[in-house]
mmCIF file of N, CA and C in Angstrom:
data_model
loop_
_atom_site.group_PDB
_atom_site.id
_atom_site.type_symbol
_atom_site.label_atom_id
_atom_site.label_comp_id
_atom_site.label_asym_id
_atom_site.label_seq_id
_atom_site.Cartn_x
_atom_site.Cartn_y
_atom_site.Cartn_z
ATOM 1 N N MET A 1 -4.442 -46.331 -26.705
ATOM 2 C CA MET A 1 -4.869 -46.582 -25.305
ATOM 3 C C MET A 1 -3.987 -45.919 -24.344
ATOM 4 N N VAL A 2 -2.687 -45.913 -24.516
ATOM 5 C CA VAL A 2 -1.700 -45.241 -23.682
ATOM 6 C C VAL A 2 -2.033 -43.814 -23.545
ATOM 7 N N LEU A 3 -2.412 -43.218 -24.613
ATOM 8 C CA LEU A 3 -2.826 -41.788 -24.604
ATOM 9 C C LEU A 3 -4.030 -41.617 -23.673
ATOM 10 N N LEU A 4 -4.997 -42.474 -23.759
ATOM 11 C CA LEU A 4 -6.187 -42.440 -22.960
ATOM 12 C C LEU A 4 -5.875 -42.369 -21.429
ATOM 13 N N PHE A 5 -5.002 -43.449 -21.134
ATOM 14 C CA PHE A 5 -4.606 -43.499 -19.686
ATOM 15 C C PHE A 5 -3.786 -42.320 -19.280
ATOM 16 N N SER A 6 -3.030 -41.914 -20.014
ATOM 17 C CA SER A 6 -2.208 -40.723 -19.720
ATOM 18 C C SER A 6 -3.064 -39.530 -19.519
ATOM 19 N N ALA A 7 -4.011 -39.333 -20.398
ATOM 20 C CA ALA A 7 -4.981 -38.094 -20.289
ATOM 21 C C ALA A 7 -5.758 -38.354 -18.964
ATOM 22 N N MET A 8 -6.243 -39.564 -18.635
ATOM 23 C CA MET A 8 -6.950 -39.809 -17.439
ATOM 24 C C MET A 8 -6.249 -39.518 -16.184
ATOM 25 N N GLY A 9 -4.956 -39.807 -16.167
ATOM 26 C CA GLY A 9 -3.927 -39.721 -15.119
ATOM 27 C C GLY A 9 -3.777 -38.242 -14.813
ATOM 28 N N ILE A 10 -3.640 -37.398 -15.936
ATOM 29 C CA ILE A 10 -3.430 -35.994 -15.847
ATOM 30 C C ILE A 10 -4.707 -35.308 -15.241
ATOM 31 N N LEU A 11 -5.902 -35.731 -15.845
ATOM 32 C CA LEU A 11 -7.158 -35.160 -15.280
ATOM 33 C C LEU A 11 -7.369 -35.524 -13.914
ATOM 34 N N LEU A 12 -7.031 -36.788 -13.371
ATOM 35 C CA LEU A 12 -7.246 -37.064 -12.011
ATOM 36 C C LEU A 12 -6.153 -36.275 -11.127
ATOM 37 N N TRP A 13 -4.999 -36.131 -11.555
ATOM 38 C CA TRP A 13 -4.013 -35.347 -10.835
ATOM 39 C C TRP A 13 -4.572 -33.872 -10.699
ATOM 40 N N ALA A 14 -5.128 -33.292 -11.764
ATOM 41 C CA ALA A 14 -5.497 -31.979 -11.813
ATOM 42 C C ALA A 14 -6.745 -31.833 -10.993
ATOM 43 N N GLY A 15 -7.650 -32.772 -10.864
ATOM 44 C CA GLY A 15 -8.752 -32.896 -9.945
ATOM 45 C C GLY A 15 -8.445 -32.874 -8.479
ATOM 46 N N PHE A 16 -7.360 -33.795 -8.291
ATOM 47 C CA PHE A 16 -6.805 -33.806 -6.892
ATOM 48 C C PHE A 16 -6.288 -32.495 -6.425
ATOM 49 N N LEU A 17 -5.530 -31.884 -7.314
ATOM 50 C CA LEU A 17 -4.889 -30.532 -6.898
ATOM 51 C C LEU A 17 -6.095 -29.627 -6.668
ATOM 52 N N LEU A 18 -7.109 -29.542 -7.550
ATOM 53 C CA LEU A 18 -8.186 -28.722 -7.372
ATOM 54 C C LEU A 18 -8.997 -28.887 -6.131
ATOM 55 N N ALA A 19 -9.189 -30.132 -5.815
ATOM 56 C CA ALA A 19 -9.985 -30.455 -4.517
ATOM 57 C C ALA A 19 -9.038 -30.058 -3.281
ATOM 58 N N ALA A 20 -7.756 -30.313 -3.367
ATOM 59 C CA ALA A 20 -6.838 -29.911 -2.261
ATOM 60 C C ALA A 20 -6.887 -28.324 -2.044
ATOM 61 N N TRP A 21 -6.805 -27.628 -3.206
ATOM 62 C CA TRP A 21 -6.852 -26.226 -3.104
ATOM 63 C C TRP A 21 -8.119 -25.669 -2.611
ATOM 64 N N LEU A 22 -9.276 -26.218 -2.982
ATOM 65 C CA LEU A 22 -10.639 -25.837 -2.337
ATOM 66 C C LEU A 22 -10.650 -26.167 -0.904
ATOM 67 N N PHE A 23 -10.130 -27.387 -0.493
ATOM 68 C CA PHE A 23 -10.119 -27.663 0.951
ATOM 69 C C PHE A 23 -9.313 -26.739 1.684
ATOM 70 N N LEU A 24 -8.147 -26.459 1.248
ATOM 71 C CA LEU A 24 -7.317 -25.505 1.979
ATOM 72 C C LEU A 24 -7.808 -24.114 1.943
ATOM 73 N N GLY A 25 -8.447 -23.777 1.029
ATOM 74 C CA GLY A 25 -8.967 -22.394 0.917
ATOM 75 C C GLY A 25 -10.220 -22.211 1.844
ATOM 76 N N THR A 26 -11.045 -23.315 1.949
ATOM 77 C CA THR A 26 -12.111 -23.310 2.987
ATOM 78 C C THR A 26 -11.536 -23.224 4.273
ATOM 79 N N LEU A 27 -10.509 -24.091 4.577
ATOM 80 C CA LEU A 27 -9.969 -23.868 5.947
ATOM 81 C C LEU A 27 -9.367 -22.536 6.197
ATOM 82 N N LEU A 28 -8.795 -21.894 5.201
ATOM 83 C CA LEU A 28 -8.294 -20.580 5.378
ATOM 84 C C LEU A 28 -9.462 -19.593 5.697
ATOM 85 N N VAL A 29 -10.610 -19.684 4.979
ATOM 86 C CA VAL A 29 -11.646 -18.813 5.051
ATOM 87 C C VAL A 29 -12.372 -18.889 6.564
ATOM 88 N N ILE A 30 -12.484 -20.217 6.930
ATOM 89 C CA ILE A 30 -13.070 -20.506 8.191
ATOM 90 C C ILE A 30 -12.062 -19.962 9.321
ATOM 91 N N GLY A 31 -10.806 -20.303 9.227
ATOM 92 C CA GLY A 31 -9.767 -19.667 10.244
ATOM 93 C C GLY A 31 -9.917 -18.267 10.337
ATOM 94 N N LYS A 32 -9.878 -17.530 9.140
ATOM 95 C CA LYS A 32 -9.892 -16.052 9.080
ATOM 96 C C LYS A 32 -11.197 -15.476 9.771
ATOM 97 N N SER A 33 -12.377 -16.279 9.576
ATOM 98 C CA SER A 33 -13.525 -15.818 10.014
ATOM 99 C C SER A 33 -13.619 -15.957 11.617
ATOM 100 N N ILE A 34 -13.054 -17.035 12.111
ATOM 101 C CA ILE A 34 -12.950 -17.157 13.545
ATOM 102 C C ILE A 34 -12.029 -16.098 14.221
ATOM 103 N N GLY A 35 -10.926 -15.737 13.620
ATOM 104 C CA GLY A 35 -9.974 -14.764 13.929
ATOM 105 C C GLY A 35 -10.719 -13.380 14.017
ATOM 106 N N TRP A 36 -11.446 -13.186 12.872
ATOM 107 C CA TRP A 36 -12.050 -11.881 12.773
ATOM 108 C C TRP A 36 -13.175 -11.688 13.822
ATOM 109 N N SER A 37 -13.893 -12.735 14.148
ATOM 110 C CA SER A 37 -15.008 -12.664 15.115
ATOM 111 C C SER A 37 -14.392 -12.516 16.547
ATOM 112 N N VAL A 38 -13.286 -13.074 16.789
ATOM 113 C CA VAL A 38 -12.647 -12.982 18.124
ATOM 114 C C VAL A 38 -12.129 -11.566 18.335
ATOM 115 N N ASP A 39 -11.532 -10.904 17.215
ATOM 116 C CA ASP A 39 -11.120 -9.517 17.350
ATOM 117 C C ASP A 39 -12.299 -8.551 17.474
ATOM 118 N N LEU A 40 -13.382 -8.897 16.887
ATOM 119 C CA LEU A 40 -14.568 -8.132 16.960
ATOM 120 C C LEU A 40 -15.156 -8.095 18.344
ATOM 121 N N VAL A 41 -15.189 -9.270 18.938
ATOM 122 C CA VAL A 41 -15.639 -9.378 20.307
ATOM 123 C C VAL A 41 -14.872 -8.652 21.154
ATOM 124 N N ALA A 42 -13.409 -8.752 21.028
ATOM 125 C CA ALA A 42 -12.567 -8.050 21.873
ATOM 126 C C ALA A 42 -12.627 -6.604 21.732
ATOM 127 N N LEU A 43 -12.939 -6.163 20.609
ATOM 128 C CA LEU A 43 -13.165 -4.645 20.208
ATOM 129 C C LEU A 43 -14.475 -4.153 20.942
ATOM 130 N N LEU A 44 -15.483 -4.864 20.845
ATOM 131 C CA LEU A 44 -16.813 -4.526 21.508
ATOM 132 C C LEU A 44 -16.621 -4.535 22.925
ATOM 133 N N ILE A 45 -15.939 -5.478 23.580
ATOM 134 C CA ILE A 45 -15.713 -5.378 25.064
ATOM 135 C C ILE A 45 -14.942 -4.196 25.439
ATOM 136 N N ARG A 46 -13.930 -3.959 24.642
ATOM 137 C CA ARG A 46 -13.115 -2.815 24.996
ATOM 138 C C ARG A 46 -13.853 -1.466 24.906
ATOM 139 N N ARG A 47 -14.795 -1.298 23.955
ATOM 140 C CA ARG A 47 -15.548 -0.174 23.711
ATOM 141 C C ARG A 47 -16.577 0.057 24.894
ATOM 142 N N ASN A 48 -17.092 -1.112 25.338
ATOM 143 C CA ASN A 48 -18.086 -0.937 26.535
ATOM 144 C C ASN A 48 -17.277 -0.626 27.699
ATOM 145 N N LYS A 49 -16.086 -1.139 27.956
ATOM 146 C CA LYS A 49 -15.317 -0.560 29.124
ATOM 147 C C LYS A 49 -15.085 0.796 29.013
ATOM 148 N N VAL A 50 -14.674 1.332 27.818
ATOM 149 C CA VAL A 50 -14.500 2.814 27.653
ATOM 150 C C VAL A 50 -15.631 3.688 28.054
ATOM 151 N N ARG A 51 -16.688 3.194 27.473
ATOM 152 C CA ARG A 51 -18.129 3.922 27.777
ATOM 153 C C ARG A 51 -18.402 3.816 29.249
ATOM 154 N N ALA A 52 -18.218 2.773 29.878
ATOM 155 C CA ALA A 52 -18.562 2.622 31.298
ATOM 156 C C ALA A 52 -17.627 3.491 32.099
ATOM 157 N N ALA A 53 -16.327 3.574 31.737
ATOM 158 C CA ALA A 53 -15.342 4.407 32.476
ATOM 159 C C ALA A 53 -15.638 5.910 32.196
ATOM 160 N N SER A 54 -16.178 6.355 31.081
ATOM 161 C CA SER A 54 -16.418 7.707 30.781
ATOM 162 C C SER A 54 -17.691 8.188 31.517
ATOM 163 N N LYS A 55 -18.636 7.133 31.922
ATOM 164 C CA LYS A 55 -19.867 7.550 32.547
ATOM 165 C C LYS A 55 -19.500 7.804 34.094
ATOM 166 N N ARG A 56 -18.571 7.248 34.566
ATOM 167 C CA ARG A 56 -18.104 7.452 36.017
ATOM 168 C C ARG A 56 -17.653 8.896 36.193
ATOM 169 N N SER A 57 -17.963 9.489 37.357
ATOM 170 C CA SER A 57 -17.385 10.734 37.515
ATOM 171 C C SER A 57 -16.025 10.624 38.030
ATOM 172 N N VAL A 58 -15.093 11.321 37.413
ATOM 173 C CA VAL A 58 -13.630 11.221 37.793
ATOM 174 C C VAL A 58 -13.314 12.598 38.241
ATOM 175 N N ARG A 59 -12.652 12.624 39.464
ATOM 176 C CA ARG A 59 -12.176 13.834 40.081
ATOM 177 C C ARG A 59 -10.970 14.303 39.272
ATOM 178 N N PRO A 60 -10.809 15.727 39.069
ATOM 179 C CA PRO A 60 -9.557 15.943 38.384
ATOM 180 C C PRO A 60 -8.417 15.890 39.338
ATOM 181 N N ALA A 61 -7.245 15.697 38.691
ATOM 182 C CA ALA A 61 -6.075 15.701 39.483
ATOM 183 C C ALA A 61 -5.640 16.942 40.060
ATOM 184 N N PRO A 62 -5.159 16.980 41.273
ATOM 185 C CA PRO A 62 -4.841 18.206 41.920
ATOM 186 C C PRO A 62 -3.583 18.989 41.115
ATOM 187 N N PRO A 63 -3.685 20.098 41.126
ATOM 188 C CA PRO A 63 -2.562 20.889 40.317
ATOM 189 C C PRO A 63 -1.197 20.640 40.986
ATOM 190 N N ARG A 64 -0.335 20.496 40.039
ATOM 191 C CA ARG A 64 1.157 20.215 40.448
ATOM 192 C C ARG A 64 1.724 21.384 41.038
ATOM 193 N N GLN A 65 2.502 21.246 42.107
ATOM 194 C CA GLN A 65 3.264 22.470 42.589
ATOM 195 C C GLN A 65 4.641 22.678 41.850
ATOM 196 N N VAL A 66 4.719 23.860 41.385
ATOM 197 C CA VAL A 66 5.964 24.287 40.660
ATOM 198 C C VAL A 66 7.083 24.545 41.667
ATOM 199 N N ALA A 67 8.144 23.987 41.355
ATOM 200 C CA ALA A 67 9.308 24.199 42.256
ATOM 201 C C ALA A 67 9.823 25.650 41.948
ATOM 202 N N ARG A 68 10.317 26.290 43.067
ATOM 203 C CA ARG A 68 10.817 27.694 42.952
ATOM 204 C C ARG A 68 12.234 27.533 42.310
ATOM 205 N N LYS A 69 12.543 28.647 41.684
ATOM 206 C CA LYS A 69 13.937 28.651 40.974
ATOM 207 C C LYS A 69 14.846 29.090 42.180
ATOM 208 N N ARG A 70 16.075 28.413 42.014
ATOM 209 C CA ARG A 70 17.152 28.833 42.920
ATOM 210 C C ARG A 70 18.002 29.949 42.301
ATOM 211 N N ASN A 71 18.540 30.758 43.243
ATOM 212 C CA ASN A 71 19.355 31.815 42.754
ATOM 213 C C ASN A 71 20.770 31.448 42.330
ATOM 214 N N ALA A 72 21.223 30.236 42.959
ATOM 215 C CA ALA A 72 22.628 29.862 42.718
ATOM 216 C C ALA A 72 22.754 29.193 41.321
ATOM 217 N N PRO A 73 23.820 29.562 40.607
ATOM 218 C CA PRO A 73 24.042 28.939 39.283
ATOM 219 C C PRO A 73 24.380 27.471 39.406
ATOM 220 N N PRO A 74 24.032 26.734 38.337
ATOM 221 C CA PRO A 74 24.319 25.269 38.401
ATOM 222 C C PRO A 74 25.865 24.984 38.484
ATOM 223 N N ALA A 75 26.214 23.968 39.205
ATOM 224 C CA ALA A 75 27.641 23.657 39.170
ATOM 225 C C ALA A 75 28.263 23.332 37.828
ATOM 226 N N ARG A 76 29.516 23.853 37.522
ATOM 227 C CA ARG A 76 30.093 23.643 36.297
ATOM 228 C C ARG A 76 31.058 22.371 36.452
ATOM 229 N N LYS A 77 31.268 21.731 35.330
ATOM 230 C CA LYS A 77 32.261 20.613 35.286
ATOM 231 C C LYS A 77 33.561 21.218 35.020
ATOM 232 N N PRO A 78 34.629 20.686 35.532
ATOM 233 C CA PRO A 78 35.919 21.229 35.247
ATOM 234 C C PRO A 78 36.289 20.999 33.805
ATOM 235 N N PRO A 79 36.995 21.916 33.118
ATOM 236 C CA PRO A 79 37.259 21.675 31.682
ATOM 237 C C PRO A 79 38.149 20.518 31.349
ATOM 238 N N ALA A 80 37.842 19.794 30.440
ATOM 239 C CA ALA A 80 38.578 18.533 30.001
ATOM 240 C C ALA A 80 40.007 19.003 29.503
ATOM 241 N N GLN A 81 40.968 18.154 29.873
ATOM 242 C CA GLN A 81 42.293 18.494 29.585
ATOM 243 C C GLN A 81 42.542 18.019 28.029
ATOM 244 N N LYS A 82 43.228 18.917 27.252
ATOM 245 C CA LYS A 82 43.332 18.484 25.921
ATOM 246 C C LYS A 82 44.600 17.476 25.862
ATOM 247 N N PRO A 83 44.518 16.542 25.020
ATOM 248 C CA PRO A 83 45.686 15.659 24.898
ATOM 249 C C PRO A 83 46.941 16.283 24.137
ATOM 250 N N THR A 84 47.919 15.795 24.526
ATOM 251 C CA THR A 84 49.219 16.388 23.958
ATOM 252 C C THR A 84 49.350 15.840 22.635
ATOM 253 N N ALA A 85 50.323 16.520 21.849
ATOM 254 C CA ALA A 85 50.657 16.023 20.486
ATOM 255 C C ALA A 85 51.152 14.677 20.423
ATOM 256 N N GLN A 86 52.019 14.258 21.498
ATOM 257 C CA GLN A 86 52.456 12.922 21.499
ATOM 258 C C GLN A 86 51.328 11.834 21.597
ATOM 259 N N GLU A 87 50.310 12.128 22.472
ATOM 260 C CA GLU A 87 49.214 11.227 22.642
ATOM 261 C C GLU A 87 48.315 11.122 21.337
ATOM 262 N N LEU A 88 48.180 12.345 20.647
ATOM 263 C CA LEU A 88 47.446 12.329 19.423
ATOM 264 C C LEU A 88 48.056 11.339 18.391
ATOM 265 N N THR A 89 49.352 11.570 18.192
ATOM 266 C CA THR A 89 49.978 10.743 17.124
ATOM 267 C C THR A 89 50.128 9.268 17.560
ATOM 268 N N GLN A 90 50.064 9.001 18.619
ATOM 269 C CA GLN A 90 50.146 7.448 19.177
ATOM 270 C C GLN A 90 48.718 6.936 18.952
ATOM 271 N N ASP A 91 47.772 7.559 19.431
ATOM 272 C CA ASP A 91 46.427 6.954 19.459
ATOM 273 C C ASP A 91 45.702 7.181 18.128
ATOM 274 N N ILE A 92 45.587 8.318 17.614
ATOM 275 C CA ILE A 92 44.671 8.575 16.538
ATOM 276 C C ILE A 92 45.550 8.324 15.309
ATOM 277 N N MET A 93 46.685 8.617 15.106
ATOM 278 C CA MET A 93 47.430 8.461 13.842
ATOM 279 C C MET A 93 48.694 7.665 13.953
ATOM 280 N N PRO A 94 48.590 6.388 14.274
ATOM 281 C CA PRO A 94 49.777 5.496 14.484
ATOM 282 C C PRO A 94 50.535 5.363 13.299
ATOM 283 N N LYS A 95 49.973 5.503 12.130
ATOM 284 C CA LYS A 95 50.812 5.233 10.839
ATOM 285 C C LYS A 95 51.548 6.408 10.436
ATOM 286 N N TRP A 96 51.221 7.633 11.044
ATOM 287 C CA TRP A 96 51.810 8.846 10.568
ATOM 288 C C TRP A 96 53.224 9.154 11.250
ATOM 289 N N ASN A 97 54.067 8.232 11.265
ATOM 290 C CA ASN A 97 55.354 8.428 11.797
ATOM 291 C C ASN A 97 56.388 8.427 10.707
ATOM 292 N N THR A 98 57.607 8.638 10.963
ATOM 293 C CA THR A 98 58.726 8.814 10.009
ATOM 294 C C THR A 98 58.954 7.567 9.171
ATOM 295 N N ALA A 99 58.955 6.344 9.686
ATOM 296 C CA ALA A 99 59.155 5.130 9.013
ATOM 297 C C ALA A 99 57.966 4.944 8.036
ATOM 298 N N HIS A 100 56.766 5.249 8.427
ATOM 299 C CA HIS A 100 55.613 5.123 7.473
ATOM 300 C C HIS A 100 55.877 6.176 6.322
ATOM 301 N N ARG A 101 56.055 7.324 6.662
ATOM 302 C CA ARG A 101 56.186 8.276 5.592
ATOM 303 C C ARG A 101 57.280 8.011 4.547
ATOM 304 N N ARG A 102 58.487 7.442 5.124
ATOM 305 C CA ARG A 102 59.534 6.899 4.187
ATOM 306 C C ARG A 102 58.984 5.816 3.296
ATOM 307 N N ASP A 103 58.305 4.810 3.939
ATOM 308 C CA ASP A 103 57.887 3.855 2.968
ATOM 309 C C ASP A 103 56.782 4.248 1.971
ATOM 310 N N VAL A 104 55.926 5.147 2.324
ATOM 311 C CA VAL A 104 55.092 5.791 1.309
ATOM 312 C C VAL A 104 55.824 6.528 0.267
ATOM 313 N N ASP A 105 56.727 7.264 0.603
ATOM 314 C CA ASP A 105 57.571 8.054 -0.371
ATOM 315 C C ASP A 105 58.192 7.094 -1.250
ATOM 316 N N ARG A 106 58.818 5.963 -0.769
ATOM 317 C CA ARG A 106 59.477 4.970 -1.493
ATOM 318 C C ARG A 106 58.523 4.417 -2.550
ATOM 319 N N ASP A 107 57.270 3.999 -2.133
ATOM 320 C CA ASP A 107 56.312 3.362 -2.951
ATOM 321 C C ASP A 107 55.834 4.351 -4.105
ATOM 322 N N LEU A 108 55.682 5.664 -3.679
ATOM 323 C CA LEU A 108 55.347 6.604 -4.687
ATOM 324 C C LEU A 108 56.414 6.838 -5.781
ATOM 325 N N ALA A 109 57.670 6.732 -5.332
ATOM 326 C CA ALA A 109 58.865 6.932 -6.250
ATOM 327 C C ALA A 109 58.828 5.672 -7.196
ATOM 328 N N GLU A 110 58.541 4.550 -6.704
ATOM 329 C CA GLU A 110 58.504 3.326 -7.528
ATOM 330 C C GLU A 110 57.442 3.467 -8.623
ATOM 331 N N TRP A 111 56.243 3.886 -8.202
ATOM 332 C CA TRP A 111 55.181 4.027 -9.130
ATOM 333 C C TRP A 111 55.465 5.165 -10.140
ATOM 334 N N GLN A 112 56.142 6.118 -9.722
ATOM 335 C CA GLN A 112 56.507 7.205 -10.705
ATOM 336 C C GLN A 112 57.383 6.652 -11.787
ATOM 337 N N GLU A 113 58.384 5.864 -11.215
ATOM 338 C CA GLU A 113 59.335 5.221 -12.301
ATOM 339 C C GLU A 113 58.667 4.330 -13.185
ATOM 340 N N LEU A 114 57.621 3.547 -12.820
ATOM 341 C CA LEU A 114 56.865 2.665 -13.653
ATOM 342 C C LEU A 114 56.063 3.543 -14.637
ATOM 343 N N PHE A 115 55.463 4.668 -14.204
ATOM 344 C CA PHE A 115 54.662 5.465 -15.073
ATOM 345 C C PHE A 115 55.635 6.212 -16.112
ATOM 346 N N ASP A 116 56.710 6.577 -15.668
ATOM 347 C CA ASP A 116 57.615 7.145 -16.541
ATOM 348 C C ASP A 116 58.161 6.231 -17.768
ATOM 349 N N ALA A 117 58.330 4.949 -17.145
ATOM 350 C CA ALA A 117 58.794 3.844 -18.298
ATOM 351 C C ALA A 117 57.818 3.681 -19.241
ATOM 352 N N LEU A 118 56.465 3.638 -18.738
ATOM 353 C CA LEU A 118 55.405 3.536 -19.830
ATOM 354 C C LEU A 118 55.355 4.747 -20.680
ATOM 355 N N ASP A 119 55.633 5.887 -20.188
ATOM 356 C CA ASP A 119 55.521 7.038 -21.048
ATOM 357 C C ASP A 119 56.603 7.112 -22.059
ATOM 358 N N ARG A 120 57.763 6.531 -21.693
ATOM 359 C CA ARG A 120 58.903 6.603 -22.735
ATOM 360 C C ARG A 120 58.606 5.525 -23.721
ATOM 361 N N ARG A 121 57.744 4.497 -23.587
ATOM 362 C CA ARG A 121 57.513 3.513 -24.561
ATOM 363 C C ARG A 121 56.328 4.033 -25.493
ATOM 364 N N ASN A 122 55.774 5.156 -25.096
ATOM 365 C CA ASN A 122 54.600 5.781 -25.885
ATOM 366 C C ASN A 122 53.454 4.804 -25.867
ATOM 367 N N LEU A 123 53.015 4.162 -24.828
ATOM 368 C CA LEU A 123 51.862 3.353 -24.703
ATOM 369 C C LEU A 123 50.733 4.208 -24.308
#
């Protein structure tokens, strides 16, 4: 008996889901059809406007007047001043000073000592 009620419950649930799916699918199709018909009407209206505009006689635009060339050369900008070496090291390379080089050299020496110690132990 429990098996029968369980099977009926599952079938009812599946039927409900199928009905909901069909209902939402129908709504989707109706909505897409309405959107398609509105786009079609707008397209037809636009085509009719283009046809009506092409039937009207349109005067051609008057030719543009071309400006005459001047004989004077264009004004030149003054050359930009190159930054000095002091400005370059302060702005672009702030780490490249003597203290930084000393610290890097010390770190490299420590690493070299560690590698040498590993090499001595034959690892």
